[in-house]
């Protein structure tokens, strides 16, 4: 669609300027906004893992500290068996490639799909809208890597990019996030004071626990639109 | 009939006489307030955070043009389109054009108060589109053909039994009033809509000028679906939602969820910057940001009301308000209910049409004390009342004007002379006698009935103070003598 003609836009801006001028007393000292005072984590970072575990559990998520890479595959197999899963969808991150999960999972009869292997049709008809996303709909488990972990809220931060589609952590009923100890930050302040690191992609999502609602009688119900279970598997630093 | 702000008194009475609504309201507001109190306690630096949040809002709004222009250019850099809408119909028309161009049939929506404000659903339905609200509370309200009655919990007024009956009637499900089952029904019904939708429409909790990022906060995941699956994403945002930087966001992410739902962080916070990038498989191909004025510049130009633009729409002032707790959101007859709604509705729809709302408050100050950005709502309500009484009371055809004059003249005459004062109070005691029932006056003839319709009138004491005082002095002297 054509960009808006400058006339309406300028009219609105002029109107705003007029409104601002109408009450100059309310225009407090112009200048930069006060910055966030708290700085990033201090030199000696305390062990944040116990706090992280506590917070994730509080929000109804499951935390698992893996001793090594092999344990991750075992964890996924157990989980898949519990819910009778046949298909798992995962992203193609370096971390997940390095875990070499696919062979082990295949041996257990589990099909592994890597992101959306098919291409998105250029012009989607109603049929292909459903069709090319079928893998995510079939998968019982969505396994993704993450960008950061926030200890004091039990949150994982995911940035969408090619190979890590937004819906991998949204459509399957169980989302398993896999992170590394070095990705843990104390909390929100630390994340945003690293500013440069959080160059926003098209979508950066903070996930804290499973999907929930309290819209009927303020009663907490888990799993309304998004995943019904949320797991974080943490790989300790070597 | 649709509720209207000029019918507040009647609507409030209807709500007060509805026992199931009374029960739902008191249960829900108490519950949210308790959760909030617990979550807020965890913040050791609460006051600093509130001050900082307010400063950020003050300074951004004072340089609104600057930040909106920065936002515009950053959104464009990220590949999004920006449209400036002066009135509701500008936004409607823009969306209609898009709909036509995309040959869209199905629109999914995430919770957006602004879209309620511009009546978007009815507008799009008239164009022949299917419009589906996807937040569970909004979905319920939409099926019932109602309006949200709370900013955060739209279906706060409905019991599980009512929802079960509604689902049975509209969706043909079996009428089991179990909340998890009802939630499951909504999950299944709406899942397919997300996959089929041509356009997704959301509001914005914040927009970051520095990066052109739209921030959306939610618990259900419906907003993530709405912003990930449909090929077009439209963001409807009021001009006041912009904040300067990502670092500023921290303060608000700490305050908003705690104030709104008593959570440290909600399940999902989405930071959306432009449409899908090269190589990404999902996410919209187009992102349109509509920046809407629709009366907000009127608020901006009134120094006394400006701080109402700092509102985060957390809903805390609704929950704590003794009036809202009793009458619920629908009684206000406006899109925005509760204390903050009573402030912003008059400038949005016209002071005269919303004239009842500034009075729908006890001025107890609880809203100001609970507000995460310290908005002084009672003060603004008084300003609005002043504006109203100034206009109306100087109107010579208003009988109230003459009556008030008469009363004040009589009053000042009585107060200037002791004899007249004594006589006057004697007459008043005589006059009140026929109306006195159980030490209360609950009914008075017109025009005083306008007072007693909604509250009791305090009668004059049976024994005037001076007589009481004299008796008292005498008896204490008797005591002294006895000692
Ligand atoms: S006025 Fe304050 S308390 Fe009320 S909704 Fe807005 S931010 Fe929340």
XYZ file of C-alpha atoms and ligand atoms in Angstrom:
729
model
C 0.000 0.000 0.000
C 1.063 3.558 -0.732
C 2.745 5.466 2.067
C 0.565 8.117 3.604
C 0.533 11.504 1.947
C 2.493 13.938 4.019
C -0.500 16.237 4.474
C -2.509 14.272 7.051
C 0.632 13.286 8.863
C 1.823 16.865 9.141
C -1.617 18.003 10.215
C -1.600 15.558 13.098
C 1.928 16.491 14.104
C 0.996 20.170 14.003
C -2.019 19.491 16.151
C 0.168 17.730 18.711
C 2.664 20.569 18.740
C -0.169 23.006 19.322
C -1.452 20.912 22.204
C 2.012 20.775 23.698
C 2.392 24.536 23.392
C -1.008 25.076 25.003
C 0.312 23.829 28.324
C 3.987 24.729 28.478
C 3.997 24.472 32.267
C 3.329 20.762 31.952
C 6.360 20.299 29.730
C 8.828 19.486 32.468
C 12.513 20.008 31.907
C 13.203 18.626 28.484
C 16.207 16.385 28.232
C 17.137 12.762 28.269
C 15.009 10.444 30.373
C 16.502 9.169 33.593
C 18.446 6.048 32.890
C 18.049 2.773 34.669
C 20.263 2.923 37.731
C 21.076 -0.724 38.207
C 24.074 -1.974 36.308
C 24.908 -5.390 35.003
C 25.929 -8.230 37.255
C 28.896 -7.476 39.487
C 32.270 -9.133 39.009
C 31.600 -12.008 41.348
C 28.392 -13.523 39.981
C 26.739 -15.620 42.623
C 25.479 -19.047 41.688
C 22.133 -18.245 40.106
C 21.031 -21.796 39.396
C 19.130 -22.413 42.672
C 17.215 -19.143 42.253
C 16.450 -19.989 38.630
C 15.136 -23.413 39.570
C 12.946 -21.964 42.292
C 11.454 -19.318 40.012
C 10.749 -21.677 37.128
C 9.022 -24.082 39.475
C 6.930 -21.260 40.916
C 5.568 -20.370 37.486
C 4.557 -23.966 36.818
C 7.533 -24.813 34.604
C 9.959 -27.733 34.944
C 13.679 -27.187 35.474
C 16.250 -29.880 34.766
C 19.987 -29.599 35.282
C 21.619 -32.037 32.877
C 24.979 -33.480 33.835
C 26.032 -33.983 30.222
C 24.748 -33.925 26.651
C 23.660 -37.561 26.699
C 21.204 -36.857 29.465
C 19.341 -34.382 27.299
C 18.381 -37.029 24.761
C 17.265 -39.314 27.586
C 15.142 -36.550 29.059
C 13.443 -35.919 25.716
C 12.792 -39.621 25.168
C 11.182 -40.016 28.582
C 9.064 -36.942 28.001
C 8.001 -38.082 24.523
C 7.043 -41.538 25.834
C 4.963 -40.041 28.622
C 2.767 -38.167 26.143
C 2.928 -40.800 23.382
C 4.661 -38.419 21.025
C 5.714 -39.554 17.582
C 7.127 -36.339 16.218
C 9.478 -33.731 17.621
C 10.244 -30.420 15.950
C 13.479 -28.584 16.722
C 15.410 -25.557 15.554
C 18.676 -25.803 13.608
C 20.876 -23.860 16.031
C 24.538 -24.746 16.501
C 23.776 -25.818 20.054
C 21.111 -28.308 19.045
C 23.146 -29.589 16.064
C 26.024 -30.185 18.450
C 23.911 -32.289 20.765
C 23.464 -34.905 17.998
C 20.005 -35.748 19.257
C 18.391 -36.892 16.039
C 20.005 -40.338 15.742
C 19.268 -41.264 19.346
C 15.675 -40.105 19.064
C 15.169 -41.858 15.713
C 16.348 -45.110 17.295
C 13.511 -44.766 19.763
C 11.062 -44.453 16.885
C 10.709 -40.702 17.163
C 10.619 -38.602 14.023
C 12.642 -35.392 14.214
C 11.785 -32.420 12.018
C 14.177 -29.536 11.706
C 12.307 -26.212 11.702
C 9.974 -26.009 8.723
C 11.844 -28.068 6.186
C 9.438 -27.184 3.404
C 9.325 -23.736 1.912
C 6.516 -21.362 2.532
C 4.377 -21.028 -0.596
C 4.650 -17.605 -2.161
C 0.902 -17.272 -2.457
C -0.882 -19.130 0.287
C -4.271 -20.616 -0.416
C -6.364 -21.679 2.528
C -5.253 -25.264 2.038
C -1.523 -24.621 2.041
C -1.804 -22.321 5.002
C -2.511 -25.378 7.042
C -0.375 -27.740 4.963
C 3.102 -26.267 5.171
C 2.810 -25.788 8.896
C 1.599 -29.317 9.428
C 4.907 -30.454 11.031
C 4.510 -28.052 13.938
C 0.895 -29.072 14.331
C 1.811 -32.760 14.433
C 4.714 -32.401 16.815
C 4.021 -32.970 20.487
C 7.354 -31.453 21.469
C 8.953 -28.235 20.266
C 12.639 -28.084 21.193
C 14.477 -24.761 20.907
C 17.702 -23.098 21.891
C 17.528 -19.739 23.629
C 19.388 -16.468 23.829
C 19.382 -15.630 27.551
C 18.011 -16.921 30.822
C 16.811 -14.534 33.555
C 17.243 -16.071 36.992
C 15.083 -13.853 39.168
C 11.953 -14.339 37.082
C 12.593 -17.820 35.665
C 12.411 -16.456 32.137
C 13.995 -17.551 28.853
C 14.567 -15.110 25.999
C 14.227 -16.377 22.432
C 15.065 -14.454 19.313
C 13.479 -15.573 16.079
C 15.742 -16.032 13.059
C 16.018 -18.311 10.039
C 16.002 -21.844 11.396
C 14.325 -20.829 14.636
C 10.772 -19.966 13.694
C 8.512 -18.165 16.122
C 5.963 -20.928 16.296
C 8.343 -23.752 17.320
C 7.954 -22.633 20.909
C 4.251 -21.890 20.531
C 2.289 -24.479 18.556
C 3.398 -27.837 20.100
C 1.729 -28.587 23.446
C 5.119 -29.003 25.131
C 7.976 -26.545 24.763
C 11.442 -27.679 25.810
C 14.048 -24.918 25.954
C 17.701 -25.911 26.091
C 20.164 -23.431 27.545
C 23.695 -23.182 28.833
C 24.853 -21.953 32.198
C 26.763 -19.041 30.675
C 23.513 -17.634 29.302
C 22.130 -16.990 32.776
C 21.729 -13.354 33.817
C 20.447 -12.127 37.182
C 17.400 -10.390 35.735
C 15.847 -7.804 33.435
C 18.253 -4.992 34.301
C 21.265 -7.035 33.363
C 19.636 -8.010 30.093
C 18.864 -4.482 29.000
C 22.101 -2.987 30.232
C 23.779 -5.344 27.802
C 21.753 -3.296 25.330
C 23.916 -3.904 22.330
C 23.552 -7.652 22.718
C 19.808 -7.485 22.564
C 19.637 -6.061 19.054
C 15.983 -6.804 18.497
C 15.282 -9.312 15.740
C 11.871 -9.365 14.116
C 10.571 -11.013 17.288
C 12.212 -11.374 20.680
C 10.019 -13.325 23.065
C 10.344 -13.589 26.837
C 8.829 -16.843 28.041
C 7.993 -17.410 31.694
C 6.272 -20.703 32.407
C 3.455 -22.285 30.382
C 0.530 -20.439 28.763
C -2.081 -19.468 31.333
C -5.310 -17.582 31.840
C -7.474 -16.458 34.735
C -10.238 -14.997 32.598
C -13.008 -17.140 34.061
C -13.665 -16.291 37.709
C -10.014 -15.380 38.222
C -9.221 -19.078 38.413
C -5.775 -19.986 37.128
C -5.920 -22.384 34.180
C -2.818 -23.656 32.398
C -2.497 -23.982 28.639
C -5.072 -21.822 26.942
C -3.453 -21.050 23.579
C 0.251 -21.683 23.938
C 2.142 -24.673 25.378
C 0.630 -26.585 28.275
C 4.081 -27.529 29.586
C 7.305 -25.567 29.694
C 10.675 -27.231 30.415
C 14.133 -25.755 30.691
C 17.075 -28.117 30.409
C 20.288 -26.475 31.531
C 23.740 -27.592 30.443
C 26.359 -26.648 33.022
C 29.554 -24.947 31.809
C 32.450 -27.284 31.410
C -29.949 -1.324 24.642
C -26.330 -0.316 24.728
C -25.069 1.299 27.899
C -24.161 4.974 27.624
C -22.167 7.282 29.866
C -25.112 9.677 30.227
C -27.169 6.889 31.746
C -24.757 6.068 34.565
C -27.209 6.350 37.447
C -29.691 3.929 35.958
C -26.978 1.493 34.864
C -25.355 1.601 38.296
C -28.656 0.827 39.958
C -29.238 -2.130 37.641
C -25.800 -3.466 38.563
C -26.420 -3.010 42.286
C -29.629 -5.001 42.008
C -27.923 -7.918 40.273
C -26.795 -10.357 43.004
C -24.734 -12.647 40.771
C -22.843 -9.664 39.377
C -22.227 -8.387 42.903
C -20.786 -11.719 43.895
C -18.583 -12.026 40.804
C -17.256 -8.499 41.222
C -16.379 -8.761 44.860
C -14.729 -12.142 44.415
C -12.660 -11.056 41.432
C -11.529 -7.653 42.671
C -10.517 -8.999 46.091
C -8.600 -11.812 44.456
C -6.642 -9.565 42.077
C -5.923 -7.048 44.831
C -4.483 -9.743 47.096
C -2.274 -11.074 44.344
C -1.103 -7.589 43.522
C -0.287 -6.769 47.126
C 1.910 -9.865 47.401
C 3.777 -9.155 44.177
C 4.289 -5.470 44.963
C 5.734 -6.295 48.382
C 8.673 -8.010 46.702
C 9.824 -4.716 45.227
C 12.188 -3.165 47.717
C 12.584 -0.048 45.594
C 8.906 0.420 44.770
C 8.769 4.173 45.332
C 11.896 4.792 43.265
C 10.465 2.689 40.474
C 7.154 4.540 40.519
C 8.928 7.886 40.444
C 11.148 6.786 37.626
C 8.210 5.443 35.622
C 6.409 8.721 36.063
C 9.445 10.775 35.089
C 9.895 8.753 31.930
C 6.255 9.269 30.972
C 6.342 12.991 31.812
C 9.420 13.618 29.762
C 8.308 11.524 26.810
C 4.917 13.160 26.599
C 6.519 16.608 26.888
C 8.484 15.804 23.730
C 5.871 13.636 22.121
C 6.441 14.824 18.569
C 10.127 14.073 18.771
C 9.642 10.519 20.018
C 6.790 9.722 17.642
C 8.877 10.836 14.682
C 11.789 8.738 15.886
C 9.458 5.765 16.298
C 8.106 6.307 12.793
C 11.513 6.360 11.196
C 12.739 3.299 13.120
C 9.643 1.274 12.271
C 10.124 2.175 8.607
C 13.793 1.235 8.775
C 12.772 -2.172 10.104
C 10.465 -2.612 7.116
C 7.147 -1.650 8.709
C 4.615 0.894 7.461
C 3.362 3.767 9.583
C 0.016 5.500 9.319
C -1.049 8.542 11.321
C -4.754 8.600 12.150
C -6.334 11.746 13.498
C -9.773 10.325 14.153
C -11.314 6.885 14.594
C -12.600 6.905 11.038
C -9.129 7.521 9.588
C -7.937 4.327 11.235
C -11.068 2.446 10.161
C -10.644 3.522 6.556
C -7.000 2.591 6.453
C -7.774 -0.880 7.760
C -10.685 -1.226 5.331
C -8.378 -0.397 2.429
C -5.888 -3.001 3.565
C -8.628 -5.586 3.946
C -9.802 -4.947 0.421
C -6.324 -5.035 -1.035
C -5.526 -8.348 0.675
C -8.980 -9.778 -0.091
C -9.102 -10.703 3.575
C -11.981 -12.674 5.019
C -10.897 -13.542 8.524
C -9.332 -11.224 11.096
C -7.987 -12.415 14.448
C -7.508 -9.905 17.234
C -5.467 -9.707 20.399
C -6.710 -7.606 23.280
C -6.757 -3.963 22.246
C -8.702 -1.272 24.070
C -8.023 1.145 21.231
C -9.902 -1.082 18.800
C -12.875 -0.994 21.188
C -12.506 2.744 21.258
C -12.827 3.059 17.498
C -15.563 0.409 17.240
C -13.453 -1.651 14.875
C -15.284 -4.964 15.213
C -18.683 -3.619 14.192
C -17.076 -1.667 11.380
C -15.291 -4.695 9.942
C -18.296 -6.945 10.392
C -20.353 -4.488 8.384
C -17.811 -4.909 5.600
C -18.599 -8.617 5.662
C -15.534 -9.858 7.513
C -15.344 -12.449 10.208
C -13.640 -10.861 13.215
C -12.569 -13.104 16.071
C -11.380 -11.958 19.482
C -8.798 -14.440 20.715
C -8.128 -13.490 24.325
C -10.314 -15.903 26.311
C -12.070 -13.132 28.213
C -12.644 -11.104 25.053
C -13.846 -14.190 23.200
C -16.471 -14.783 25.889
C -17.566 -11.163 25.815
C -17.737 -11.189 22.013
C -19.860 -14.346 21.941
C -22.197 -12.738 24.457
C -22.458 -9.604 22.312
C -21.188 -7.471 25.181
C -18.365 -5.122 25.912
C -15.345 -5.856 28.138
C -16.080 -4.768 31.701
C -12.467 -4.573 32.882
C -9.235 -3.575 31.126
C -7.354 -6.684 32.235
C -10.154 -9.182 32.901
C -12.807 -8.458 30.266
C -15.241 -11.137 31.456
C -14.849 -10.371 35.163
C -18.634 -10.040 35.420
C -19.443 -13.588 34.300
C -19.590 -16.754 36.389
C -18.426 -20.127 35.087
C -22.059 -21.249 34.825
C -22.888 -18.286 32.630
C -19.903 -19.021 30.396
C -20.897 -22.684 30.112
C -24.428 -21.724 29.080
C -23.086 -19.208 26.580
C -20.752 -21.784 25.000
C -23.602 -24.267 24.818
C -25.835 -21.776 23.064
C -23.255 -20.356 20.652
C -20.876 -23.260 20.092
C -23.080 -26.255 20.824
C -20.752 -27.688 23.438
C -22.084 -29.622 26.401
C -22.930 -27.390 29.315
C -20.251 -28.496 31.729
C -19.296 -25.643 33.990
C -15.740 -26.801 34.543
C -13.250 -24.056 33.878
C -10.521 -26.273 32.413
C -13.029 -27.781 29.959
C -14.279 -24.360 28.904
C -10.711 -23.226 28.342
C -10.069 -26.330 26.251
C -13.078 -25.512 24.045
C -11.715 -22.035 23.371
C -8.253 -23.450 22.651
C -9.550 -25.796 19.985
C -11.953 -23.345 18.348
C -9.456 -20.532 18.156
C -6.456 -22.609 17.092
C -7.906 -23.131 13.616
C -8.824 -19.463 13.316
C -5.191 -18.500 13.900
C -4.031 -20.731 11.067
C -6.674 -19.471 8.640
C -6.586 -15.769 9.452
C -5.576 -13.239 6.797
C -4.904 -10.363 9.165
C -3.910 -10.122 12.825
C -4.709 -6.969 14.798
C -3.216 -6.099 18.180
C -2.764 -3.080 20.384
C 0.582 -2.132 21.911
C 1.549 -1.909 25.551
C 4.621 0.130 24.673
C 6.409 1.304 21.552
C 10.158 1.901 21.765
C 11.225 4.977 19.809
C 14.921 4.091 19.771
C 14.450 0.748 18.021
C 10.934 0.898 16.501
C 9.904 -2.041 18.663
C 6.319 -2.862 19.642
C 6.011 -4.450 23.071
C 3.088 -6.730 23.903
C 2.478 -8.331 27.267
C 0.170 -11.339 27.754
C -0.365 -14.693 29.470
C -2.335 -16.803 27.034
C -0.227 -16.903 23.876
C -3.022 -15.550 21.692
C -1.010 -12.429 20.936
C 1.970 -14.515 19.900
C -0.284 -16.427 17.513
C -1.809 -13.209 16.200
C 1.630 -11.726 15.528
C 3.180 -14.911 14.108
C 0.725 -16.609 11.768
C -1.363 -14.161 9.693
C 0.477 -12.649 6.699
C -0.422 -9.113 7.819
C -0.063 -7.647 11.299
C -1.726 -4.337 12.169
C -0.775 -2.555 15.387
C -3.230 0.013 16.708
C -1.614 2.355 19.159
C -2.579 5.565 20.931
C -0.032 8.401 20.667
C 0.762 8.090 24.387
C 2.236 4.589 24.209
C 5.698 5.584 23.015
C 8.692 5.383 25.390
C 12.246 6.403 24.473
C 14.524 3.377 24.930
C 14.706 -0.344 25.643
C 16.376 0.475 28.967
C 13.254 2.418 29.977
C 11.213 -0.686 29.366
C 12.730 -2.418 32.419
C 10.953 -0.081 34.821
C 7.600 -0.702 33.184
C 8.076 -4.452 32.925
C 8.603 -4.485 36.676
C 5.552 -2.381 37.477
C 2.914 -3.303 34.909
C 2.480 -7.076 35.455
C 2.663 -6.723 39.213
C 0.005 -4.012 39.228
C -2.189 -5.724 36.668
C -2.213 -9.397 37.618
C 0.176 -9.692 40.548
C 2.824 -11.440 38.456
C 6.551 -10.754 38.324
C 6.445 -11.236 34.591
C 3.567 -12.591 32.534
C 4.014 -15.772 30.507
C 4.890 -13.897 27.333
C 6.439 -10.571 26.484
C 6.819 -10.029 22.744
C 9.214 -7.457 21.332
C 8.296 -7.037 17.673
C 10.529 -5.050 15.351
C 9.252 -4.897 11.801
C 7.838 -7.771 9.767
C 9.483 -11.163 9.168
C 13.075 -10.913 7.937
C 14.709 -12.710 5.017
C 14.850 -16.440 5.539
C 12.406 -16.510 8.426
C 9.555 -18.939 7.929
C 6.847 -17.353 10.010
C 5.892 -13.915 11.143
C 3.905 -11.480 8.964
C 5.046 -10.256 5.561
C 3.714 -6.798 6.377
C 3.560 -4.831 9.581
C 1.419 -1.709 9.772
C 1.600 0.643 12.725
C -1.364 2.971 13.135
C -0.639 5.903 15.441
C -3.975 7.223 16.666
C -4.881 10.581 18.153
C -8.691 10.423 18.415
C -9.068 13.100 21.073
C -5.811 12.525 22.909
C -4.372 15.830 21.725
C -7.301 17.481 23.530
C -6.102 15.852 26.749
C -2.561 16.883 25.924
C -3.532 20.528 25.630
C -5.172 20.612 29.081
C -2.469 20.885 31.733
C -4.893 19.674 34.386
C -5.634 16.425 32.567
C -2.335 15.694 30.899
C -1.141 13.121 33.411
C -3.997 10.828 32.412
C -1.876 10.112 29.318
C 0.720 8.399 31.539
C -1.712 5.544 32.207
C -0.400 2.014 31.624
C -3.902 0.474 31.585
C -2.987 -1.869 34.421
C -6.492 -1.825 35.855
C -5.358 -1.512 39.472
C -7.392 1.635 40.052
C -10.529 -0.206 38.913
C -9.991 -3.043 41.374
C -9.406 -0.758 44.342
C -12.223 1.700 43.599
C -15.199 1.324 45.977
C -17.509 2.516 43.212
C -16.168 0.124 40.550
C -16.274 -2.767 43.024
C -20.005 -2.206 43.325
C -21.192 -1.118 39.885
C -18.733 -2.976 37.613
C -17.449 -1.819 34.235
C -20.645 -1.813 32.189
C -22.369 0.788 34.361
C -19.956 3.467 33.176
C -21.276 2.999 29.656
C -17.889 3.882 28.191
C -14.999 1.929 26.698
C -12.753 2.871 29.609
C -14.356 2.186 32.980
C -13.376 2.900 36.554
C -11.511 5.896 37.940
C -9.192 6.414 34.977
C -12.114 5.888 32.610
C -14.033 8.661 34.354
C -11.126 10.995 33.640
C -10.402 10.167 30.008
C -13.932 9.536 28.774
C -15.118 13.171 29.087
C -12.363 14.591 26.854
C -12.814 11.694 24.401
C -16.611 11.737 24.011
C -17.432 15.230 25.271
C -17.750 16.590 28.791
C -21.498 16.989 28.655
C -22.232 13.480 27.427
C -20.013 12.000 30.124
C -21.105 14.443 32.808
C -22.106 11.729 35.286
C -18.702 10.061 35.309
C -16.608 12.651 37.204
C -19.136 12.243 40.006
C -18.914 8.445 40.028
C -16.245 8.609 42.697
C -16.005 9.095 46.438
C -12.686 10.953 45.997
C -11.189 8.598 48.584
C -7.826 8.669 46.823
C -7.263 4.899 46.708
C -6.768 5.032 42.933
C -4.006 7.597 43.236
C -2.252 5.582 45.919
C -2.320 2.316 43.996
C -1.372 3.732 40.580
C 2.078 2.579 39.428
C 2.689 5.961 37.778
C 1.142 7.985 40.606
C -1.587 9.548 38.510
C -3.590 11.925 40.663
C -7.039 10.824 39.545
C -9.115 12.488 42.310
C -7.557 15.825 41.481
C -8.492 15.478 37.824
C -12.032 14.419 38.714
C -12.371 17.605 40.743
C -11.100 19.647 37.816
C -13.727 18.066 35.589
C -16.452 18.693 38.164
C -15.377 22.293 38.364
C -15.606 22.622 34.622
C -19.081 21.109 34.622
C -20.500 23.161 37.471
C -19.008 26.354 36.139
C -20.734 25.904 32.827
C -24.084 24.659 33.992
C -24.511 26.637 37.193
C -24.066 29.991 35.531
C -26.806 29.159 33.140
C -29.746 31.423 33.966
C -32.401 29.020 32.746
C -31.152 26.408 35.199
C -33.609 26.346 38.122
C -30.785 24.955 40.253
C -28.976 28.239 39.769
C -31.810 30.205 41.368
C -32.438 27.633 44.055
C -28.787 27.641 45.057
C -28.775 31.448 45.155
C -31.840 31.454 47.372
C -30.345 28.883 49.717
C -27.031 30.688 50.105
C -28.745 34.024 50.766
C -30.959 32.474 53.439
C -27.975 30.660 54.900
C -25.822 33.755 55.174
C -28.699 35.694 56.709
C -29.148 32.993 59.334
C -25.466 32.766 60.144
C -25.093 36.494 60.727
C -27.471 36.830 63.646
C -27.899 34.618 66.704
C -31.638 35.111 67.038
C -32.212 34.282 63.405
C -29.919 31.289 63.689
C -31.857 29.891 66.656
C -35.135 30.496 64.935
C -33.898 28.950 61.716
C -32.672 25.766 63.322
C -35.960 25.434 65.213
C -37.887 25.693 61.952
C -35.572 23.178 60.283
C -36.126 20.705 63.134
C -39.865 21.074 62.713
C -39.656 20.699 58.951
C -37.541 17.561 59.057
C -39.831 15.776 61.493
C -42.239 14.196 58.958
C -39.308 12.775 56.947
C -37.394 11.353 59.879
C -37.390 7.571 60.064
C -35.046 5.730 62.444
C -32.821 8.823 62.842
C -32.366 8.965 59.068
C -33.827 10.944 56.214
C -34.068 8.679 53.197
C -36.756 10.456 51.190
C -37.276 14.154 50.535
C -39.618 15.874 48.084
C -38.353 17.332 44.807
C -35.866 18.928 44.242
C -34.151 17.520 47.325
C -35.124 14.020 46.203
C -32.215 14.273 43.770
C -29.963 13.992 46.797
C -31.900 11.305 48.664
C -32.318 9.151 45.567
C -28.822 7.794 45.999
C -27.915 8.654 49.614
C -29.360 9.469 53.024
C -29.562 12.988 54.332
C -28.103 13.519 57.795
C -30.769 15.068 60.018
C -30.214 17.817 62.558
C -29.584 16.380 66.031
C -32.636 16.350 68.318
C -30.807 18.489 70.867
C -28.883 21.491 69.526
C -25.211 21.636 70.455
C -25.576 24.770 72.561
C -28.197 23.233 74.781
C -26.128 20.076 75.075
C -23.116 22.192 76.049
C -25.003 24.130 78.699
C -26.388 20.933 80.236
C -22.970 19.426 80.173
C -21.331 22.395 81.898
C -23.981 22.361 84.570
C -23.617 18.687 85.359
C -19.812 18.858 85.491
C -20.085 21.771 87.925
C -22.355 19.622 90.047
C -19.638 16.980 90.061
C -16.977 19.433 91.163
C -19.110 20.537 94.028
C -19.687 16.967 95.085
C -15.905 16.319 95.255
S -4.555 5.140 36.058
Fe -2.832 4.116 37.039
S -3.795 2.453 38.213
Fe -5.349 3.159 36.753
S -5.084 1.802 34.972
Fe -3.830 3.628 34.594
S -1.802 3.058 35.344
Fe -3.231 1.591 36.231
